[in-house]
Coordinates of C-alpha atoms (C1' of nucleotides) in Angstrom, one line a residue:
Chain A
X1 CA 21.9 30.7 9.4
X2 CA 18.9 31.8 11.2
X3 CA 17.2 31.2 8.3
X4 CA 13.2 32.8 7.7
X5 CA 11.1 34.1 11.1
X6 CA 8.5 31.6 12.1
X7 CA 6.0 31.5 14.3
X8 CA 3.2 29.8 16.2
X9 CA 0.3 29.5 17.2
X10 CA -1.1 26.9 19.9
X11 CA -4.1 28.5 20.5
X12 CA -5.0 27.6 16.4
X13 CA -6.7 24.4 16.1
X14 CA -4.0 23.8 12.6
X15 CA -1.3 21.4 14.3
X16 CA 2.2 23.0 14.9
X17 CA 3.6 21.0 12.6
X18 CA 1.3 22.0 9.8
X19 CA 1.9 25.7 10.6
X20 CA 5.4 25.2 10.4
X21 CA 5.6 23.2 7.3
X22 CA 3.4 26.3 5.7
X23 CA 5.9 28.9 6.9
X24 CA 9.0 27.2 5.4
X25 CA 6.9 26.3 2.3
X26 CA 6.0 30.0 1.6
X27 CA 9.6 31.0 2.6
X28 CA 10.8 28.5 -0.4
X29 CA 8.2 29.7 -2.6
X30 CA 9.2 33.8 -2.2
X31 CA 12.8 32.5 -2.7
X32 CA 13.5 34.0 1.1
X33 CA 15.4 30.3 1.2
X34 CA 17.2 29.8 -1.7
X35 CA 17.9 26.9 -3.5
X36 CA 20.7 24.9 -1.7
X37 CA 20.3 27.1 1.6
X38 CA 20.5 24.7 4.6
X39 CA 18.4 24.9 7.3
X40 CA 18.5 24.9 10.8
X41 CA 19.1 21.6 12.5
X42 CA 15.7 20.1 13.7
X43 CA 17.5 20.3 17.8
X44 CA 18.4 24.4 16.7
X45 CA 14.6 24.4 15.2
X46 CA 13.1 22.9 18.0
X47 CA 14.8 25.2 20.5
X48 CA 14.1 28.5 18.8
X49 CA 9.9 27.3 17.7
X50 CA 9.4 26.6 20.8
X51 CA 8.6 22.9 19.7
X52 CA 9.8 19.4 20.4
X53 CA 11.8 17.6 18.1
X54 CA 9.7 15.2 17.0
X55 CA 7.1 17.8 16.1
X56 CA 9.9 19.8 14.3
X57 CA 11.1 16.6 12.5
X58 CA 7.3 16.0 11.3
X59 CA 7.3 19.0 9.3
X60 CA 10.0 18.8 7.9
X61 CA 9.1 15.0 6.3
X62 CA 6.0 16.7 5.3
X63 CA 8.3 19.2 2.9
X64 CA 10.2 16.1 1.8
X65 CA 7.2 14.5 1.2
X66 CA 6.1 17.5 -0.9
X67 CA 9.8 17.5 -2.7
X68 CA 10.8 20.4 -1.6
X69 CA 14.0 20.0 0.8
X70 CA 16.0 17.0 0.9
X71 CA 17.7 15.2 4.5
X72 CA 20.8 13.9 4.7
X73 CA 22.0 12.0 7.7
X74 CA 25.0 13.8 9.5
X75 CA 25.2 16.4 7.5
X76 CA 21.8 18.4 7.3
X77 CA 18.7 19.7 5.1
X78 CA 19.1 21.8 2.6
X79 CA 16.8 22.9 0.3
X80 CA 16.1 21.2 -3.1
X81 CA 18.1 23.3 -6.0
X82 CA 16.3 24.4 -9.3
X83 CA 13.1 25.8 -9.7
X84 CA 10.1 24.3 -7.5
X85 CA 6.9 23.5 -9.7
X86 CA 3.8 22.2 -8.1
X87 CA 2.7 18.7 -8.7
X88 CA -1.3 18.2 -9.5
X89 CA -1.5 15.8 -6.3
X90 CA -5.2 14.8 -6.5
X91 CA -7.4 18.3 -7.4
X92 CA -9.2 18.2 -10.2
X93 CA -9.1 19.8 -13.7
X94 CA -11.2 22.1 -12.3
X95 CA -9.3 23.2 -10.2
X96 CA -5.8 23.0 -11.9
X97 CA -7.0 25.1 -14.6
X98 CA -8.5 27.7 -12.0
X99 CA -4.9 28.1 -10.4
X100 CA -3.0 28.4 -13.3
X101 CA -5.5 31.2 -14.5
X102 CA -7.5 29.8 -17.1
X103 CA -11.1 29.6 -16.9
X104 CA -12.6 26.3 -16.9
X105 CA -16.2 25.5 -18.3
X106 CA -17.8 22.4 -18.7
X107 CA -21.0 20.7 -20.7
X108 CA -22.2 17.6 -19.6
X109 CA -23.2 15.4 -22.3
X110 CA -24.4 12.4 -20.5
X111 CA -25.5 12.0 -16.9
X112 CA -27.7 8.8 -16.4
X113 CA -27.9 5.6 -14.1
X114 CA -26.7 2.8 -16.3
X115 CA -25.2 -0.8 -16.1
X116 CA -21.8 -1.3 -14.8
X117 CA -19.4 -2.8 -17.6
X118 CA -17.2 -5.3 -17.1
X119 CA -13.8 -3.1 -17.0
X120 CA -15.5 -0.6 -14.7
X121 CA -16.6 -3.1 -12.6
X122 CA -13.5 -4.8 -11.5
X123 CA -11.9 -0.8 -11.1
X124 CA -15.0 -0.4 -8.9
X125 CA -14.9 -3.5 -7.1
X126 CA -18.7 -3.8 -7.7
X127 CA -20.3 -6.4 -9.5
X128 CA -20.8 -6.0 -13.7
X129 CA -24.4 -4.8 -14.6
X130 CA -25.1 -3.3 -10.9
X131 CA -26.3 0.4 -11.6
X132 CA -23.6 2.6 -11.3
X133 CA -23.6 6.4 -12.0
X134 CA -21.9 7.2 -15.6
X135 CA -21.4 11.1 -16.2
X136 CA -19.8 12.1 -19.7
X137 CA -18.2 15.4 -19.7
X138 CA -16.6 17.9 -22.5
X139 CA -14.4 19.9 -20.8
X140 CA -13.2 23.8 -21.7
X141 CA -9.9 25.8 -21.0
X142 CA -10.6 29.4 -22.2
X143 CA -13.2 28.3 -24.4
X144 CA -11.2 26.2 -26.1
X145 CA -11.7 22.5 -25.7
X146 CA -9.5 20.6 -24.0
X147 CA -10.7 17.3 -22.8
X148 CA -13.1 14.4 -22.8
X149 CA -14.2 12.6 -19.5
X150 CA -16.2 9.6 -18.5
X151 CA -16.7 8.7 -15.2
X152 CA -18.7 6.1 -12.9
X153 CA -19.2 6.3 -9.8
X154 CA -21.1 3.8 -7.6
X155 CA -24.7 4.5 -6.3
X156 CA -25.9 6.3 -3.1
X157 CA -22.8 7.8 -2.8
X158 CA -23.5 11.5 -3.7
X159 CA -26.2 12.8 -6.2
X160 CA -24.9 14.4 -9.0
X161 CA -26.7 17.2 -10.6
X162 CA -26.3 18.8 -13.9
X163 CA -25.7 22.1 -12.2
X164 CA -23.5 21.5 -9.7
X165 CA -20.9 19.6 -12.3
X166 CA -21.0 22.7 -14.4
X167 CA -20.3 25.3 -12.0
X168 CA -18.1 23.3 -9.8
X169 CA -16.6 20.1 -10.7
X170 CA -16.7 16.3 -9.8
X171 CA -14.2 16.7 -7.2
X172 CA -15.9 19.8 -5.3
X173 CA -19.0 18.1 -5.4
X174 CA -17.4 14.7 -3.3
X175 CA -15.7 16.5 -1.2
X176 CA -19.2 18.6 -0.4
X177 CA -20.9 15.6 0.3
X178 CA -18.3 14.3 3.0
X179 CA -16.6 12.3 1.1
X180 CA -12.8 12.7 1.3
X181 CA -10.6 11.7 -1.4
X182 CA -7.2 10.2 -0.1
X183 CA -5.0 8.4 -3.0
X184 CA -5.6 7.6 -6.8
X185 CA -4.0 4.7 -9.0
X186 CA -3.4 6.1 -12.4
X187 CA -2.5 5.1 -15.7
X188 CA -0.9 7.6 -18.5
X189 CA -0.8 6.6 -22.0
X190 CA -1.7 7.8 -25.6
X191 CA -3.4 6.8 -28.4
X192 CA -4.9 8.0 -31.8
X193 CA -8.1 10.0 -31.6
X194 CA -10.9 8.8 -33.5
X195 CA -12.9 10.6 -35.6
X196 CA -16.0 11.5 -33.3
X197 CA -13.4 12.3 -30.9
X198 CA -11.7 14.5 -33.0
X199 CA -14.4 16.5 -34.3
X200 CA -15.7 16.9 -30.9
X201 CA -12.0 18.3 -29.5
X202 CA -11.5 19.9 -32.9
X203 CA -8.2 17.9 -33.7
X204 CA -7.8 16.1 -36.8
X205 CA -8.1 12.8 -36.8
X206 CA -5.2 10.3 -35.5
X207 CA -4.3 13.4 -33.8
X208 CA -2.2 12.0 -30.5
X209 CA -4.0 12.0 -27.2
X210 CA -3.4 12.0 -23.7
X211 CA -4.9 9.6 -22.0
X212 CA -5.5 8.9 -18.2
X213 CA -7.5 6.3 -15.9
X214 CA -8.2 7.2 -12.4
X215 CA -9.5 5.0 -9.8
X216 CA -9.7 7.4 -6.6
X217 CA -10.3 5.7 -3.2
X218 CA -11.4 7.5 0.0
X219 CA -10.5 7.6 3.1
X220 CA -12.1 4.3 4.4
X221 CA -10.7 2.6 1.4
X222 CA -13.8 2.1 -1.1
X223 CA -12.9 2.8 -4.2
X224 CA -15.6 6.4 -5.5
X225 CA -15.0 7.3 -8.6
X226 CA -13.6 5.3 -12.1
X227 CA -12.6 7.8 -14.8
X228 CA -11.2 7.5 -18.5
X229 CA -9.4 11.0 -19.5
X230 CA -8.6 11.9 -22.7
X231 CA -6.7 15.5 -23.0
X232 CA -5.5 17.1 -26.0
X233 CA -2.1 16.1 -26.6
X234 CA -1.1 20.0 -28.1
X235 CA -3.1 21.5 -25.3
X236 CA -2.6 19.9 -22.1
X237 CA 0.4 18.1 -19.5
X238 CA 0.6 16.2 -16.7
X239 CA 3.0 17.2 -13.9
X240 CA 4.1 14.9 -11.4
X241 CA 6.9 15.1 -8.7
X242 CA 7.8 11.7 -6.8
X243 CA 9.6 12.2 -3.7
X244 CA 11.1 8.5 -1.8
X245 CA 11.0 8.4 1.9
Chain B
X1 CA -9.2 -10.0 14.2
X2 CA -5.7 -11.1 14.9
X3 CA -4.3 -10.3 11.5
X4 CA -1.0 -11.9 10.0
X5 CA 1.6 -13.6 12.3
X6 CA 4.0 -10.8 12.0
X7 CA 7.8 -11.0 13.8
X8 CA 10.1 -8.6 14.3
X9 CA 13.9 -9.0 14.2
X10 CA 15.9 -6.7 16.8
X11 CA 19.3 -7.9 16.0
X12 CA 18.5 -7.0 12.3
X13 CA 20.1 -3.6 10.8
X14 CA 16.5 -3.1 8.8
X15 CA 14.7 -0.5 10.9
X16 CA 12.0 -2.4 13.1
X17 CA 9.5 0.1 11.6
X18 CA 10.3 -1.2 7.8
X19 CA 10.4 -5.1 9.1
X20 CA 6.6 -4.7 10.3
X21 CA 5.5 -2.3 6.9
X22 CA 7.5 -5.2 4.7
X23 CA 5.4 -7.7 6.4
X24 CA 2.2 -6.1 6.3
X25 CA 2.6 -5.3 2.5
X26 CA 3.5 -9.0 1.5
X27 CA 0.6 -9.9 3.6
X28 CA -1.6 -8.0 1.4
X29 CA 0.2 -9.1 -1.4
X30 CA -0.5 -12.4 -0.9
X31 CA -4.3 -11.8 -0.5
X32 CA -3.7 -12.6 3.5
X33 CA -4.9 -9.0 4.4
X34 CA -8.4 -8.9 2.0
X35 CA -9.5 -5.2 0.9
X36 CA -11.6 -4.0 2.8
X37 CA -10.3 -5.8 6.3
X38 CA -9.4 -3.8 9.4
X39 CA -5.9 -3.6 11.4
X40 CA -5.5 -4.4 14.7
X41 CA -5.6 -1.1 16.6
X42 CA -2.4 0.8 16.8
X43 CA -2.0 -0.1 20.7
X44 CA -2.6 -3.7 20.2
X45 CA -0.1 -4.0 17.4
X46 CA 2.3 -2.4 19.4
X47 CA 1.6 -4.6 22.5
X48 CA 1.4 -7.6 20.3
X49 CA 4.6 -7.0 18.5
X50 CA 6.3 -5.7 22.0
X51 CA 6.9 -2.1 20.0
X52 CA 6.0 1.2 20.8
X53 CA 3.5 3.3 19.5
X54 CA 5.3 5.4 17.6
X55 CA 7.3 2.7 16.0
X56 CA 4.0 1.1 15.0
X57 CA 2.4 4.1 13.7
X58 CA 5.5 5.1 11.4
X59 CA 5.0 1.8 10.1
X60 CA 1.5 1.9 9.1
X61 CA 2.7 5.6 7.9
X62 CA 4.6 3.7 5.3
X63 CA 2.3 1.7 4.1
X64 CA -0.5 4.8 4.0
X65 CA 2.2 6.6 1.3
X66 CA 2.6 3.6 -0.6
X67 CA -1.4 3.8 -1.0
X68 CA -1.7 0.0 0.4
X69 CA -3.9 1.1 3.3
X70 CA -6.2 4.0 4.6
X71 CA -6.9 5.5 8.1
X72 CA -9.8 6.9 9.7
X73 CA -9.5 8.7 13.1
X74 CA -12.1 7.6 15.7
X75 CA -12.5 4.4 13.1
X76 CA -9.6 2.5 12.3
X77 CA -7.4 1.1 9.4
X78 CA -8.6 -1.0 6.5
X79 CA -6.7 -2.1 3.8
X80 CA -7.8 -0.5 0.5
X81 CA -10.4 -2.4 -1.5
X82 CA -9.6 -2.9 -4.8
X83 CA -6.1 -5.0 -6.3
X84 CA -3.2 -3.3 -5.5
X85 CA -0.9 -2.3 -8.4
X86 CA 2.4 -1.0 -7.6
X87 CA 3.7 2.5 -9.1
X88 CA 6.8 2.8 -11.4
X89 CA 8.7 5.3 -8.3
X90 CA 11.6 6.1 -9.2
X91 CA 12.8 3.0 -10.9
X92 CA 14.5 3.2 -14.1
X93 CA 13.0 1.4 -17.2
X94 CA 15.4 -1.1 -17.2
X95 CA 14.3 -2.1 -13.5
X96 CA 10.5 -1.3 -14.2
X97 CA 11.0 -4.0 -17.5
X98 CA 12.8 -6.7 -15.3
X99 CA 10.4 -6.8 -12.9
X100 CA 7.4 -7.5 -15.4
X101 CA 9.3 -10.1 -17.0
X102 CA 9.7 -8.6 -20.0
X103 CA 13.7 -8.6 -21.3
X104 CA 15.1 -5.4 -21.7
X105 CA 18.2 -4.2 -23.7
X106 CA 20.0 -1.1 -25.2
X107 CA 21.3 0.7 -27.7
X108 CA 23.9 3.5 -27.0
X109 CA 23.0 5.7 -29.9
X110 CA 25.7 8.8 -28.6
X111 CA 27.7 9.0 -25.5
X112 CA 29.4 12.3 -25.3
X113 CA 30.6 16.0 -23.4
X114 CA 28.8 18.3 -25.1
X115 CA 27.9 22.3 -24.7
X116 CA 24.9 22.1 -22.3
X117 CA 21.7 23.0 -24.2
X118 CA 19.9 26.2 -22.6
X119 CA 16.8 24.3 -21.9
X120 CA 18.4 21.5 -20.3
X121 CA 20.6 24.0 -18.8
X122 CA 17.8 25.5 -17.0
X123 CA 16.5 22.3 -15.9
X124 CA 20.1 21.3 -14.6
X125 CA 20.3 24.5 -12.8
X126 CA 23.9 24.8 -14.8
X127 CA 24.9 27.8 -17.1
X128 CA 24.3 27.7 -21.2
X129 CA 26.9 26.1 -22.9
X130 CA 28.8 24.4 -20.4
X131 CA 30.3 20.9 -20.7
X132 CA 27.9 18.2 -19.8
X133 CA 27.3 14.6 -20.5
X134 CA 24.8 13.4 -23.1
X135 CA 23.5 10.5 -23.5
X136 CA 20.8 8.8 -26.3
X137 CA 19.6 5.5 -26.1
X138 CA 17.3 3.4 -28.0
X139 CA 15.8 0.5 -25.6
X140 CA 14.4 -2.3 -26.3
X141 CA 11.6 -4.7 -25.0
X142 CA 12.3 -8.8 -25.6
X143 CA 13.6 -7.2 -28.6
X144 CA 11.1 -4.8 -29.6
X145 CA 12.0 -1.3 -29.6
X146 CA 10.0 0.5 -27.5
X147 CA 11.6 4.3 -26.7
X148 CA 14.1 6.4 -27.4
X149 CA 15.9 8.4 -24.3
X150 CA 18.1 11.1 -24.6
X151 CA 19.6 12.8 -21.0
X152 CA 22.0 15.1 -19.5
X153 CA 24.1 14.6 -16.4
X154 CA 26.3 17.0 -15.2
X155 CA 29.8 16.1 -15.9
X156 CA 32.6 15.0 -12.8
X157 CA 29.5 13.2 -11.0
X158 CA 29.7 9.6 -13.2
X159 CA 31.8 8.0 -15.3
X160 CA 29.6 6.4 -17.8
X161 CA 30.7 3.7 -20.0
X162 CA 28.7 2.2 -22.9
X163 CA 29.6 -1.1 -21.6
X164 CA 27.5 -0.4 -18.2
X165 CA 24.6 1.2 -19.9
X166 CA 23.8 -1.3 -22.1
X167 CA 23.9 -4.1 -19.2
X168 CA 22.8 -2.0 -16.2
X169 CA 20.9 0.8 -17.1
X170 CA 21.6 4.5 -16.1
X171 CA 20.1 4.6 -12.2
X172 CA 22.0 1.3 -11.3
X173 CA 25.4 2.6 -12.5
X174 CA 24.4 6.2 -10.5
X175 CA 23.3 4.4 -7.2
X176 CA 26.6 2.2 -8.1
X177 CA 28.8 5.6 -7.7
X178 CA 27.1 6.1 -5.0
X179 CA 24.5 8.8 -5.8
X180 CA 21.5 8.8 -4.0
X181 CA 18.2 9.7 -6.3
X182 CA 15.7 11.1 -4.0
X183 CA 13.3 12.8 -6.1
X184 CA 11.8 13.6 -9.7
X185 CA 9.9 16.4 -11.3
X186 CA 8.0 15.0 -14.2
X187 CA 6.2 16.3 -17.0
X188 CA 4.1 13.7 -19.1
X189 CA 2.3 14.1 -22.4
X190 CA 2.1 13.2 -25.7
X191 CA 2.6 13.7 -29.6
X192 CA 3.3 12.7 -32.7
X193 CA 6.0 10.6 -34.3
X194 CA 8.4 12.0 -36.4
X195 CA 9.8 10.2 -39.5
X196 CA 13.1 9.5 -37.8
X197 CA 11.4 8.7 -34.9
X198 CA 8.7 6.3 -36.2
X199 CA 11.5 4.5 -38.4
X200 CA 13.4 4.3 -35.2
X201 CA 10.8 2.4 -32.9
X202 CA 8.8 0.7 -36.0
X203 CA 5.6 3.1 -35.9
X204 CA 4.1 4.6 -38.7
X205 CA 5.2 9.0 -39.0
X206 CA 2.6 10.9 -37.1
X207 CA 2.0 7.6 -34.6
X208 CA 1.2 8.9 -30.8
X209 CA 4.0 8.6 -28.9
X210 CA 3.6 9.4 -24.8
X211 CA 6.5 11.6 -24.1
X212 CA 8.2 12.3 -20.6
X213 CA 10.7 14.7 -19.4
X214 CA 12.1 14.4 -15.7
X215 CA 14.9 16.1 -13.3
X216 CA 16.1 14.1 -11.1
X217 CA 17.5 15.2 -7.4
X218 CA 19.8 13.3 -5.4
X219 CA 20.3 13.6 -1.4
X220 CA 22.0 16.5 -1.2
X221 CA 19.7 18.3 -3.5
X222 CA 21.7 18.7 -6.6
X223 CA 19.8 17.8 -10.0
X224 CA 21.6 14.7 -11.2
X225 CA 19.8 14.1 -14.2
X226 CA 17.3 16.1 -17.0
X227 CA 15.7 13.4 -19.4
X228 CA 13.4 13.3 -22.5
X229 CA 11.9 10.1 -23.2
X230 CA 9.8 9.1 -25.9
X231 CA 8.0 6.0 -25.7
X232 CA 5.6 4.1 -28.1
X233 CA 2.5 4.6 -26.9
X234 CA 1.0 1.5 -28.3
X235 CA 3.2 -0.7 -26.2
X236 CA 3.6 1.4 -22.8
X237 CA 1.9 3.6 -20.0
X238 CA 2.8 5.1 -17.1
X239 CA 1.2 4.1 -13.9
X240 CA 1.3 6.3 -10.4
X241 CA 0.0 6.2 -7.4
X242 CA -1.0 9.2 -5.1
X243 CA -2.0 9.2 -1.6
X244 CA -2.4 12.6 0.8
X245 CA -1.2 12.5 4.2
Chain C
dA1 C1' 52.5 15.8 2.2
dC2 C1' 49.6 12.1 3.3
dC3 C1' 47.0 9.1 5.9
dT4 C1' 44.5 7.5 10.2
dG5 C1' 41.9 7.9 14.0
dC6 C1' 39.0 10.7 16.7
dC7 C1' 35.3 13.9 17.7
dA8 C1' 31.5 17.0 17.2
dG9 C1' 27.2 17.6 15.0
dA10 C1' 23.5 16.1 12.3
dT11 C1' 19.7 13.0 11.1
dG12 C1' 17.6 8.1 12.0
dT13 C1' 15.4 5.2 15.1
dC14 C1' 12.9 3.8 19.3
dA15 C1' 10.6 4.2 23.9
dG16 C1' 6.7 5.6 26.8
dG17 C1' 3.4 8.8 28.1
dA18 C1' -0.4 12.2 27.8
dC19 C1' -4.2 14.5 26.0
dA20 C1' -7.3 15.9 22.0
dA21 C1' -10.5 15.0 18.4
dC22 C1' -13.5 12.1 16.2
dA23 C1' -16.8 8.1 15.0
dC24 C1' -19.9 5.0 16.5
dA25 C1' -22.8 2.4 19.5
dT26 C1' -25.4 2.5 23.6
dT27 C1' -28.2 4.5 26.9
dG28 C1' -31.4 7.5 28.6
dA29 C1' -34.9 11.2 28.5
dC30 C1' -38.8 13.0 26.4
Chain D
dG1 C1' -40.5 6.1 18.7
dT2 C1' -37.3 9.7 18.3
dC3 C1' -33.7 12.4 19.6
dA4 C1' -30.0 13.9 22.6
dA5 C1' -26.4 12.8 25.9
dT6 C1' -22.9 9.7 27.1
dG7 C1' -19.3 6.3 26.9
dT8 C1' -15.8 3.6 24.6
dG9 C1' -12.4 2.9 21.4
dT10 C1' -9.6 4.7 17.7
dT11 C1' -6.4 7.7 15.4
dG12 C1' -4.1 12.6 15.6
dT13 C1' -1.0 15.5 17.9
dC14 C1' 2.7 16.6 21.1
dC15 C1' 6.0 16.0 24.7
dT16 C1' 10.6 14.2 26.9
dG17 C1' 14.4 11.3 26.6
dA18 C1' 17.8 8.2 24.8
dC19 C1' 20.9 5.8 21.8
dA20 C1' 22.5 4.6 16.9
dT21 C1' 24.6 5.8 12.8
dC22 C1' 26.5 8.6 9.4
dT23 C1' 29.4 12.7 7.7
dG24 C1' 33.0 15.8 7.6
dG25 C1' 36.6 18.1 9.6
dC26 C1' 40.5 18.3 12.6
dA27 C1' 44.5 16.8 15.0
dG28 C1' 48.1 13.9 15.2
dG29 C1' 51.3 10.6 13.7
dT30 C1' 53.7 8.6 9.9

DNA sequence: ACCTGCCAGATGTCAGGACAACACATTGAC
DNA sequence: GTCAATGTGTTGTCCTGACATCTGGCAGGT
């Protein structure tokens, strides 16, 4: 029970426990720790990394966290059994399809400075009429449609362009212009789709939908973008893994 | 910039750590803590409070997952802006009803051993055809019906009686035995009704349903639980949170 | 054979200190 | 007036050390 060869680097500006979580991570991943192996105690870790324990103990939350091993007091970690699948966390459509090997494409129907409605506006915490960005997006897997997305985002914050949300996505664009995403509050439900929404996703209509609202925050807590989803129901999933602390 | 009147209890079994998140959460709750308002600094909490650093900061951790607050090196912490709307976790619906004030109730459809199904077998990390527990409810909302559940438990780890799952609900009677649910992987997305489906919750055939299927993982990392839940979507969604470290 | 108490080992919690990295405001030079 | 350098305060990372609490196995007595 040595378990998988790990090192570090302190002259890398990554933290230890970063580079350590990465290792054990990729070790999961290529199976080299199988499900239900145990690992090292964090005081066996600690001695053979190198590390102190609290640094050791750090990354290992950060693969709890993730959902990938689980702690038990006196006994040990082990990691989780069955088959790990990734979670979408907080990248975007863009970037989900990229990794799972389809190719995404986009055409932006609407990109204009409007009035803020009413529902937006208590999402946004801004007041109803003030001119918020609203961006209207048809969204391709493969060619294939796939989804429908409107989106406001406040003023000044970034200027969206035409090109840049076709060849790159919402998401790459904020995080380009500083702005760092931290946490979403989202709400997954379905409906009917109506007949312009049906012709443009080329379902029938009252074909079932996915539907999502997003309201993403940043990291000093303002509230940046307010979305409305709506994913084919035949075409398109939502994965999420919940891990307690 | 004194922020709530916040007291710690050393005598108390509750880690001081969760005593100072608890009250910093209600805080906001309450509408003490506006959006948009800054912590005290990590040092003068811990000063004020006559905790450590550490302790203080694993607090504020806590509330950071739980998507209440943000960070921002070299600024500070601010509570996010915006109203604060709790997740579902890892609640069961029964819990997730209750707490909304909403009356829920069930209908054991089937309660048996059965051969495991190979798709659920897979999900269970068990082998094809072996005996497990299976389980299909129809649940109700102040009397409404509202979805239809069907799961698989490995056998030996519960005993479940129809008695307890109609007045408790599945996750009370497995924390009951003593299980420990840690973690979920969840897959959410939608589709049609079926006849018997839509004569079983009241909806019209063809009606969008959301759909969700979710293995569950308990402390020592065994999978506990593989459900498929169909829920009307005209009377239910989903909400979740995510934050990034 | 069974039960009880003890013990080793593991994670959970907490303390106190140190330095690094970063953001922002202020000050100073040009 | 503008821009760069500096200083202050904050969170991020990492260390050492200690004790608490829980689990599971072992030894011993019943």
């Amino acid at each position: 029970m040595t378990g998988p060869e790990i090192v570090v680097d302190r002259s890398s500006p990554v933290p230890l426990y970063f580079q350590v979580a990465e290792q054990f991570s990729a070790a999961i991943q290529r199976g080299e720790l199988a499900p239900g192996d145990r690992l090292d105690s964090e005081l066996q870790l600690a001695d053979r990394l190198g590390l102190s324990r609290p640094t050791v103990r750090q990354a290992i939350q950060h693969l709890v966290d993730k959902g990938l091993i689980v702690r038990r007091r006196g006994v040990g970690t082990q990691v989780v059994r069955g088959e790990v699948r990734r979670s979408v966390e907080l990248t975007s459509l863009h970037d989900d399809l990229a990794r799972t090997g389809r190719q995404p494409s986009t055409s932006v129907l609407e990109l204009a400075t409007v009035a803020c409605p009413a529902q937006v506006a208590a999402a946004l915490g801004v007041t109803a009429g003030s001119a918020v960005q609203h961006l209207r997006r048809l969204r391709f897997a493969d060619g294939e449609p796939l989804a429908v997305m409107e989106n406001w985002l406040p003023p000044d914050l970034v200027r969206l362009t035409l090109d840049g949300l076709q060849s790159r996505g919402l998401y790459a664009i904020l995080r380009a212009a500083g702005l760092r995403v931290r946490g979403a509050q989202q709400r997954i439900g379905a409906r009917a789709a109506t007949a312009a929404e049906a012709q443009m996703l080329g379902e029938r209509r009252g074909a079932p939908l996915l539907t999502m609202t997003r309201t993403a925050y940043d990291d000093q807590g303002r509230y940046v973008e307010h979305g409305v989803h709506i994913y084919r129901a035949s075409r398109y999933a939502l994965e999420v893994t919940v891990a307690e602390r």
